[in-house]
mmCIF file of C-alpha atoms in Angstrom:
data_model
loop_
_atom_site.group_PDB
_atom_site.id
_atom_site.type_symbol
_atom_site.label_atom_id
_atom_site.label_comp_id
_atom_site.label_asym_id
_atom_site.label_seq_id
_atom_site.Cartn_x
_atom_site.Cartn_y
_atom_site.Cartn_z
ATOM 1 C CA MET A 231 227.526 117.377 -34.094
ATOM 2 C CA ALA A 232 226.014 114.403 -35.901
ATOM 3 C CA THR A 233 226.782 110.951 -34.561
ATOM 4 C CA ARG A 234 229.183 109.082 -36.773
ATOM 5 C CA GLN A 235 228.071 105.809 -38.312
ATOM 6 C CA LYS A 236 229.484 102.822 -36.411
ATOM 7 C CA VAL A 237 231.237 100.451 -38.799
ATOM 8 C CA LEU A 238 232.744 97.079 -37.940
ATOM 9 C CA VAL A 239 235.546 96.014 -40.295
ATOM 10 C CA THR A 240 236.381 92.316 -40.543
ATOM 11 C CA GLY A 241 239.826 91.462 -41.849
ATOM 12 C CA ALA A 242 240.935 94.933 -40.828
ATOM 13 C CA SER A 243 244.659 94.151 -40.934
ATOM 14 C CA GLY A 244 244.581 93.549 -44.682
ATOM 15 C CA LEU A 245 245.515 96.109 -47.319
ATOM 16 C CA ILE A 246 241.999 97.414 -47.954
ATOM 17 C CA GLY A 247 241.049 97.429 -44.288
ATOM 18 C CA GLY A 248 244.117 99.466 -43.441
ATOM 19 C CA LEU A 249 243.408 101.961 -46.210
ATOM 20 C CA VAL A 250 239.800 102.390 -45.126
ATOM 21 C CA ILE A 251 240.565 102.897 -41.445
ATOM 22 C CA LYS A 252 243.418 105.319 -42.163
ATOM 23 C CA ASN A 253 241.645 107.445 -44.765
ATOM 24 C CA LEU A 254 237.991 107.374 -43.667
ATOM 25 C CA GLY A 255 238.480 107.274 -39.909
ATOM 26 C CA GLU A 256 237.400 110.872 -39.357
ATOM 27 C CA LYS A 257 234.092 110.283 -41.133
ATOM 28 C CA TYR A 258 233.103 106.933 -39.605
ATOM 29 C CA GLU A 259 233.574 105.311 -36.204
ATOM 30 C CA PHE A 260 235.464 102.135 -37.018
ATOM 31 C CA THR A 261 235.995 99.070 -34.882
ATOM 32 C CA ALA A 262 237.767 95.934 -36.027
ATOM 33 C CA LEU A 263 237.253 92.181 -35.945
ATOM 34 C CA ASN A 264 240.532 90.518 -36.730
ATOM 35 C CA ARG A 265 242.550 87.374 -36.052
ATOM 36 C CA ARG A 266 245.668 89.403 -35.298
ATOM 37 C CA PRO A 267 245.978 92.156 -32.685
ATOM 38 C CA LEU A 268 245.644 95.718 -33.956
ATOM 39 C CA GLU A 269 246.886 98.983 -32.533
ATOM 40 C CA ASP A 270 245.170 102.380 -32.504
ATOM 41 C CA ILE A 271 241.656 101.001 -33.042
ATOM 42 C CA ALA A 272 239.100 99.321 -30.813
ATOM 43 C CA SER A 273 239.100 95.695 -31.875
ATOM 44 C CA THR A 274 238.002 92.164 -31.114
ATOM 45 C CA GLN A 275 240.675 89.558 -31.731
ATOM 46 C CA ALA A 276 238.879 86.437 -32.928
ATOM 47 C CA ASP A 277 238.442 84.089 -35.871
ATOM 48 C CA ILE A 278 235.202 84.582 -37.804
ATOM 49 C CA SER A 279 234.836 80.801 -38.070
ATOM 50 C CA ASN A 280 234.051 80.772 -34.316
ATOM 51 C CA PHE A 281 230.601 82.280 -33.868
ATOM 52 C CA GLU A 282 230.657 82.599 -30.078
ATOM 53 C CA SER A 283 233.964 84.468 -30.112
ATOM 54 C CA ILE A 284 232.820 87.138 -32.569
ATOM 55 C CA GLN A 285 229.222 87.810 -31.601
ATOM 56 C CA MET A 286 229.850 90.625 -29.110
ATOM 57 C CA ALA A 287 231.798 92.604 -31.720
ATOM 58 C CA PHE A 288 228.523 93.326 -33.550
ATOM 59 C CA THR A 289 226.770 95.052 -30.639
ATOM 60 C CA ASP A 290 225.561 98.588 -31.530
ATOM 61 C CA ILE A 291 227.054 98.379 -35.037
ATOM 62 C CA ASP A 292 225.277 100.130 -37.925
ATOM 63 C CA THR A 293 227.234 98.672 -40.849
ATOM 64 C CA VAL A 294 229.621 95.767 -41.325
ATOM 65 C CA LEU A 295 232.385 95.998 -43.919
ATOM 66 C CA HIS A 296 233.166 92.317 -44.418
ATOM 67 C CA LEU A 297 236.685 92.071 -45.823
ATOM 68 C CA GLY A 298 237.807 88.971 -43.936
ATOM 69 C CA ALA A 299 238.560 86.049 -46.264
ATOM 70 C CA LEU A 300 241.097 83.428 -47.198
ATOM 71 C CA ALA A 301 242.569 84.812 -50.411
ATOM 72 C CA THR A 302 246.262 84.032 -50.115
ATOM 73 C CA PRO A 303 247.922 83.340 -53.497
ATOM 74 C CA GLY A 304 248.516 79.617 -53.805
ATOM 75 C CA LEU A 305 245.684 78.819 -51.394
ATOM 76 C CA THR A 306 242.735 79.779 -53.580
ATOM 77 C CA ASN A 307 241.883 76.094 -54.018
ATOM 78 C CA ASN A 308 242.518 75.133 -50.376
ATOM 79 C CA TRP A 309 238.977 73.936 -49.819
ATOM 80 C CA ASP A 310 239.218 73.239 -46.083
ATOM 81 C CA GLY A 311 240.549 76.722 -45.383
ATOM 82 C CA ILE A 312 238.060 78.305 -47.758
ATOM 83 C CA VAL A 313 235.131 76.526 -46.114
ATOM 84 C CA SER A 314 236.259 77.547 -42.634
ATOM 85 C CA THR A 315 236.757 81.243 -43.395
ATOM 86 C CA ASN A 316 234.837 82.124 -46.553
ATOM 87 C CA ILE A 317 231.813 79.846 -46.054
ATOM 88 C CA HIS A 318 231.349 79.256 -42.313
ATOM 89 C CA GLY A 319 232.973 82.567 -41.425
ATOM 90 C CA THR A 320 230.823 84.588 -43.799
ATOM 91 C CA PHE A 321 227.684 82.863 -42.513
ATOM 92 C CA ASN A 322 228.733 83.709 -38.957
ATOM 93 C CA VAL A 323 229.246 87.359 -39.888
ATOM 94 C CA TYR A 324 225.804 87.553 -41.507
ATOM 95 C CA GLU A 325 224.071 85.747 -38.664
ATOM 96 C CA ALA A 326 225.766 87.831 -35.975
ATOM 97 C CA SER A 327 224.742 90.928 -37.938
ATOM 98 C CA ARG A 328 221.126 89.773 -38.047
ATOM 99 C CA ILE A 329 220.988 89.078 -34.321
ATOM 100 C CA ALA A 330 222.580 92.442 -33.491
ATOM 101 C CA GLY A 331 220.256 94.409 -35.777
ATOM 102 C CA VAL A 332 222.948 95.576 -38.208
ATOM 103 C CA LYS A 333 221.362 97.606 -41.001
ATOM 104 C CA ARG A 334 223.851 97.022 -43.823
ATOM 105 C CA ILE A 335 226.629 94.639 -44.822
ATOM 106 C CA ILE A 336 229.150 95.609 -47.478
ATOM 107 C CA PHE A 337 230.580 92.348 -48.743
ATOM 108 C CA ALA A 338 233.997 92.206 -50.365
ATOM 109 C CA SER A 339 233.169 89.898 -53.226
ATOM 110 C CA SER A 340 235.614 89.380 -56.056
ATOM 111 C CA GLY A 341 236.217 89.247 -59.763
ATOM 112 C CA GLY A 342 236.923 85.605 -58.986
ATOM 113 C CA THR A 343 233.188 85.079 -59.422
ATOM 114 C CA ILE A 344 233.614 85.685 -63.170
ATOM 115 C CA GLN A 345 237.289 84.846 -63.650
ATOM 116 C CA GLY A 346 236.421 81.910 -65.898
ATOM 117 C CA TYR A 347 235.815 84.336 -68.768
ATOM 118 C CA GLU A 348 239.554 84.990 -68.901
ATOM 119 C CA LYS A 349 240.021 81.735 -70.829
ATOM 120 C CA ASP A 350 237.721 82.807 -73.667
ATOM 121 C CA PRO A 351 239.271 83.975 -76.962
ATOM 122 C CA GLU A 352 237.846 87.480 -76.531
ATOM 123 C CA TYR A 353 239.779 88.047 -73.297
ATOM 124 C CA LYS A 354 242.805 85.762 -73.175
ATOM 125 C CA ASN A 355 245.134 88.235 -74.934
ATOM 126 C CA LEU A 356 244.011 91.011 -72.582
ATOM 127 C CA VAL A 357 244.867 88.804 -69.627
ATOM 128 C CA ALA A 358 248.209 87.800 -71.134
ATOM 129 C CA GLY A 359 249.162 91.378 -71.978
ATOM 130 C CA ASP A 360 249.360 90.618 -75.701
ATOM 131 C CA TYR A 361 248.102 94.024 -76.799
ATOM 132 C CA GLU A 362 249.261 93.636 -80.408
ATOM 133 C CA ASN A 363 246.793 90.819 -80.991
ATOM 134 C CA LEU A 364 243.670 92.155 -79.364
ATOM 135 C CA PRO A 365 240.297 91.912 -81.071
ATOM 136 C CA LYS A 366 238.909 95.197 -82.389
ATOM 137 C CA ASN A 367 236.447 95.166 -79.506
ATOM 138 C CA TRP A 368 235.221 92.700 -76.930
ATOM 139 C CA PRO A 369 231.961 92.154 -75.040
ATOM 140 C CA MET A 370 231.960 93.578 -71.543
ATOM 141 C CA ILE A 371 231.106 91.396 -68.558
ATOM 142 C CA ASP A 372 228.910 92.934 -65.865
ATOM 143 C CA HIS A 373 226.894 92.037 -62.768
ATOM 144 C CA THR A 374 224.165 90.431 -64.898
ATOM 145 C CA SER A 375 226.508 88.074 -66.784
ATOM 146 C CA PRO A 376 226.425 84.348 -65.937
ATOM 147 C CA LEU A 377 228.732 83.435 -63.082
ATOM 148 C CA ARG A 378 231.982 81.673 -64.021
ATOM 149 C CA PRO A 379 234.312 81.208 -61.051
ATOM 150 C CA GLY A 380 237.955 80.607 -61.850
ATOM 151 C CA SER A 381 238.852 78.953 -58.534
ATOM 152 C CA LEU A 382 237.299 77.558 -55.386
ATOM 153 C CA TYR A 383 237.908 80.985 -53.878
ATOM 154 C CA GLY A 384 235.614 82.387 -56.577
ATOM 155 C CA VAL A 385 233.047 79.722 -55.722
ATOM 156 C CA SER A 386 233.109 80.864 -52.095
ATOM 157 C CA LYS A 387 232.498 84.463 -53.144
ATOM 158 C CA ILE A 388 229.481 83.354 -55.172
ATOM 159 C CA PHE A 389 228.226 81.713 -51.982
ATOM 160 C CA GLY A 390 228.697 85.022 -50.164
ATOM 161 C CA GLU A 391 226.669 86.903 -52.772
ATOM 162 C CA ALA A 392 223.890 84.297 -52.618
ATOM 163 C CA LEU A 393 223.891 84.309 -48.823
ATOM 164 C CA GLY A 394 223.565 88.072 -48.942
ATOM 165 C CA ARG A 395 220.538 87.792 -51.197
ATOM 166 C CA TYR A 396 218.914 85.513 -48.621
ATOM 167 C CA TYR A 397 219.663 87.844 -45.715
ATOM 168 C CA SER A 398 218.393 90.812 -47.699
ATOM 169 C CA ASP A 399 215.159 89.180 -48.850
ATOM 170 C CA VAL A 400 214.333 87.282 -45.655
ATOM 171 C CA HIS A 401 215.809 89.474 -42.930
ATOM 172 C CA GLY A 402 215.724 92.932 -44.535
ATOM 173 C CA ILE A 403 219.436 93.707 -44.270
ATOM 174 C CA SER A 404 220.844 96.001 -46.955
ATOM 175 C CA ILE A 405 223.527 94.021 -48.797
ATOM 176 C CA LEU A 406 226.015 95.705 -51.128
ATOM 177 C CA ASN A 407 228.427 93.329 -52.880
ATOM 178 C CA LEU A 408 231.657 94.765 -54.271
ATOM 179 C CA ARG A 409 233.350 92.609 -56.899
ATOM 180 C CA LEU A 410 236.719 94.104 -56.144
ATOM 181 C CA GLY A 411 239.398 94.181 -58.796
ATOM 182 C CA ALA A 412 243.127 94.040 -58.134
ATOM 183 C CA VAL A 413 243.951 96.339 -55.224
ATOM 184 C CA ILE A 414 247.743 96.199 -54.988
ATOM 185 C CA ASP A 415 250.100 97.240 -52.207
ATOM 186 C CA THR A 416 252.203 99.386 -54.572
ATOM 187 C CA ASP A 417 249.019 100.858 -56.102
ATOM 188 C CA ARG A 418 250.047 99.844 -59.601
ATOM 189 C CA PRO A 419 249.822 96.601 -61.604
ATOM 190 C CA LYS A 420 252.702 94.150 -61.273
ATOM 191 C CA VAL A 421 251.786 91.476 -63.849
ATOM 192 C CA PRO A 422 249.861 91.602 -67.162
ATOM 193 C CA ARG A 423 246.699 90.024 -65.759
ATOM 194 C CA GLN A 424 246.270 92.900 -63.302
ATOM 195 C CA TYR A 425 246.110 95.669 -65.906
ATOM 196 C CA PRO A 426 242.504 95.055 -67.030
ATOM 197 C CA VAL A 427 241.185 94.586 -63.474
ATOM 198 C CA TYR A 428 243.293 97.129 -61.568
ATOM 199 C CA LEU A 429 241.466 99.068 -58.844
ATOM 200 C CA SER A 430 243.423 102.014 -57.484
ATOM 201 C CA HIS A 431 243.539 102.834 -53.796
ATOM 202 C CA SER A 432 241.720 106.132 -54.299
ATOM 203 C CA ASP A 433 239.003 104.595 -56.482
ATOM 204 C CA CYS A 434 238.523 101.790 -53.961
ATOM 205 C CA LEU A 435 238.226 104.219 -51.059
ATOM 206 C CA GLN A 436 235.765 106.417 -52.937
ATOM 207 C CA LEU A 437 233.627 103.366 -53.715
ATOM 208 C CA ILE A 438 233.552 102.073 -50.144
ATOM 209 C CA ASP A 439 232.734 105.568 -48.868
ATOM 210 C CA LEU A 440 229.804 105.746 -51.287
ATOM 211 C CA CYS A 441 228.539 102.362 -50.113
ATOM 212 C CA LEU A 442 228.798 103.366 -46.463
ATOM 213 C CA SER A 443 226.768 106.511 -47.133
ATOM 214 C CA ALA A 444 224.328 105.027 -49.677
ATOM 215 C CA PRO A 445 220.582 105.533 -49.094
ATOM 216 C CA ASP A 446 218.671 103.023 -46.995
ATOM 217 C CA SER A 447 216.612 102.238 -50.109
ATOM 218 C CA PHE A 448 219.521 100.186 -51.477
ATOM 219 C CA ARG A 449 218.463 96.657 -50.569
ATOM 220 C CA TYR A 450 220.650 94.306 -52.634
ATOM 221 C CA GLU A 451 223.236 95.283 -55.205
ATOM 222 C CA ILE A 452 226.254 93.833 -56.986
ATOM 223 C CA PHE A 453 228.845 96.358 -58.110
ATOM 224 C CA GLU A 454 231.733 95.636 -60.465
ATOM 225 C CA ALA A 455 234.732 97.437 -59.008
ATOM 226 C CA VAL A 456 237.575 98.102 -61.421
ATOM 227 C CA SER A 457 239.101 101.447 -62.333
ATOM 228 C CA ASP A 458 238.597 103.026 -65.764
ATOM 229 C CA ASN A 459 241.337 100.918 -67.320
ATOM 230 C CA LYS A 460 241.714 101.157 -71.085
ATOM 231 C CA PHE A 461 241.901 97.377 -71.437
ATOM 232 C CA ARG A 462 239.224 96.437 -68.909
ATOM 233 C CA TRP A 463 236.751 93.696 -69.762
ATOM 234 C CA ARG A 464 234.592 94.141 -66.671
ATOM 235 C CA ASP A 465 231.896 96.793 -67.107
ATOM 236 C CA ASN A 466 231.836 99.305 -64.246
ATOM 237 C CA SER A 467 229.126 101.549 -65.737
ATOM 238 C CA TYR A 468 226.339 100.249 -63.477
ATOM 239 C CA THR A 469 228.447 101.039 -60.427
ATOM 240 C CA LYS A 470 228.979 104.578 -61.708
ATOM 241 C CA ASP A 471 225.320 105.115 -62.564
ATOM 242 C CA VAL A 472 223.826 103.789 -59.331
ATOM 243 C CA LEU A 473 226.356 105.061 -56.792
ATOM 244 C CA GLY A 474 227.689 108.121 -58.579
ATOM 245 C CA TRP A 475 231.160 106.590 -58.454
ATOM 246 C CA LYS A 476 233.767 108.521 -60.431
ATOM 247 C CA PRO A 477 236.915 106.427 -60.821
ATOM 248 C CA THR A 478 239.917 108.424 -61.976
ATOM 249 C CA ALA A 479 242.642 105.814 -62.441
ATOM 250 C CA ASP A 480 243.660 103.970 -65.609
ATOM 251 C CA SER A 481 246.292 101.237 -65.505
ATOM 252 C CA TYR A 482 247.355 102.173 -69.041
ATOM 253 C CA LYS A 483 249.639 104.884 -67.673
ATOM 254 C CA TYR A 484 251.759 102.198 -66.012
ATOM 255 C CA LEU A 485 251.941 99.928 -69.035
ATOM 256 C CA PHE A 486 255.213 101.258 -70.398
ATOM 257 C CA LYS A 487 256.781 101.989 -67.009
ATOM 258 C CA ARG A 488 257.294 98.391 -65.920
#
């Protein structure tokens, strides 16, 4: 029997971490690094902003799925908290990975890196849910588009992507950045802004599974991660082409069931 890949999940008590551990646990050997205690999984309880307290969690790990971040609604411009967790914490995760010889880091980036486009005329009606006044078509934003963070949280995710580039180029770690859309506890959009950027649970799980099993030749990538929503403005075609991702969800089916 083949040895399962050893994957450390930071922020494992969050929605995505819970989904991954529950649904992919038979395929991968997961351990967790989390601020809160967890049951039914080997874990290290520590804050990623404290390097010494987290370092041992990376021993003998093949891949790190870095989900840990400060992303609480209402705190996305809390700079002190963002610096502690999303800047210092992310650096600590990358540096601990380097020291331990981790081969790959999958970084939970965000659409917050390009959220500033939502204010442009081409997209503002999509974001507002004003579907009667949409342009005939609109330019799609992808991983090559200029960065436009919509909050300090988005700024911190840009830092994470740039830090990953450094660790890939200088230290040879495979870095896969996922610009995750709206993954929602109820698995359906709740407000108009979420319809274009909705990412279903199943599509999210499929994508993370593909990243965990991607060839070693993948050195540094940025993947837009939204489902095949009718009114999406973020282009997920590169993600499909490179990873073979096949999203099946479309938020449109929920539009008239609110």
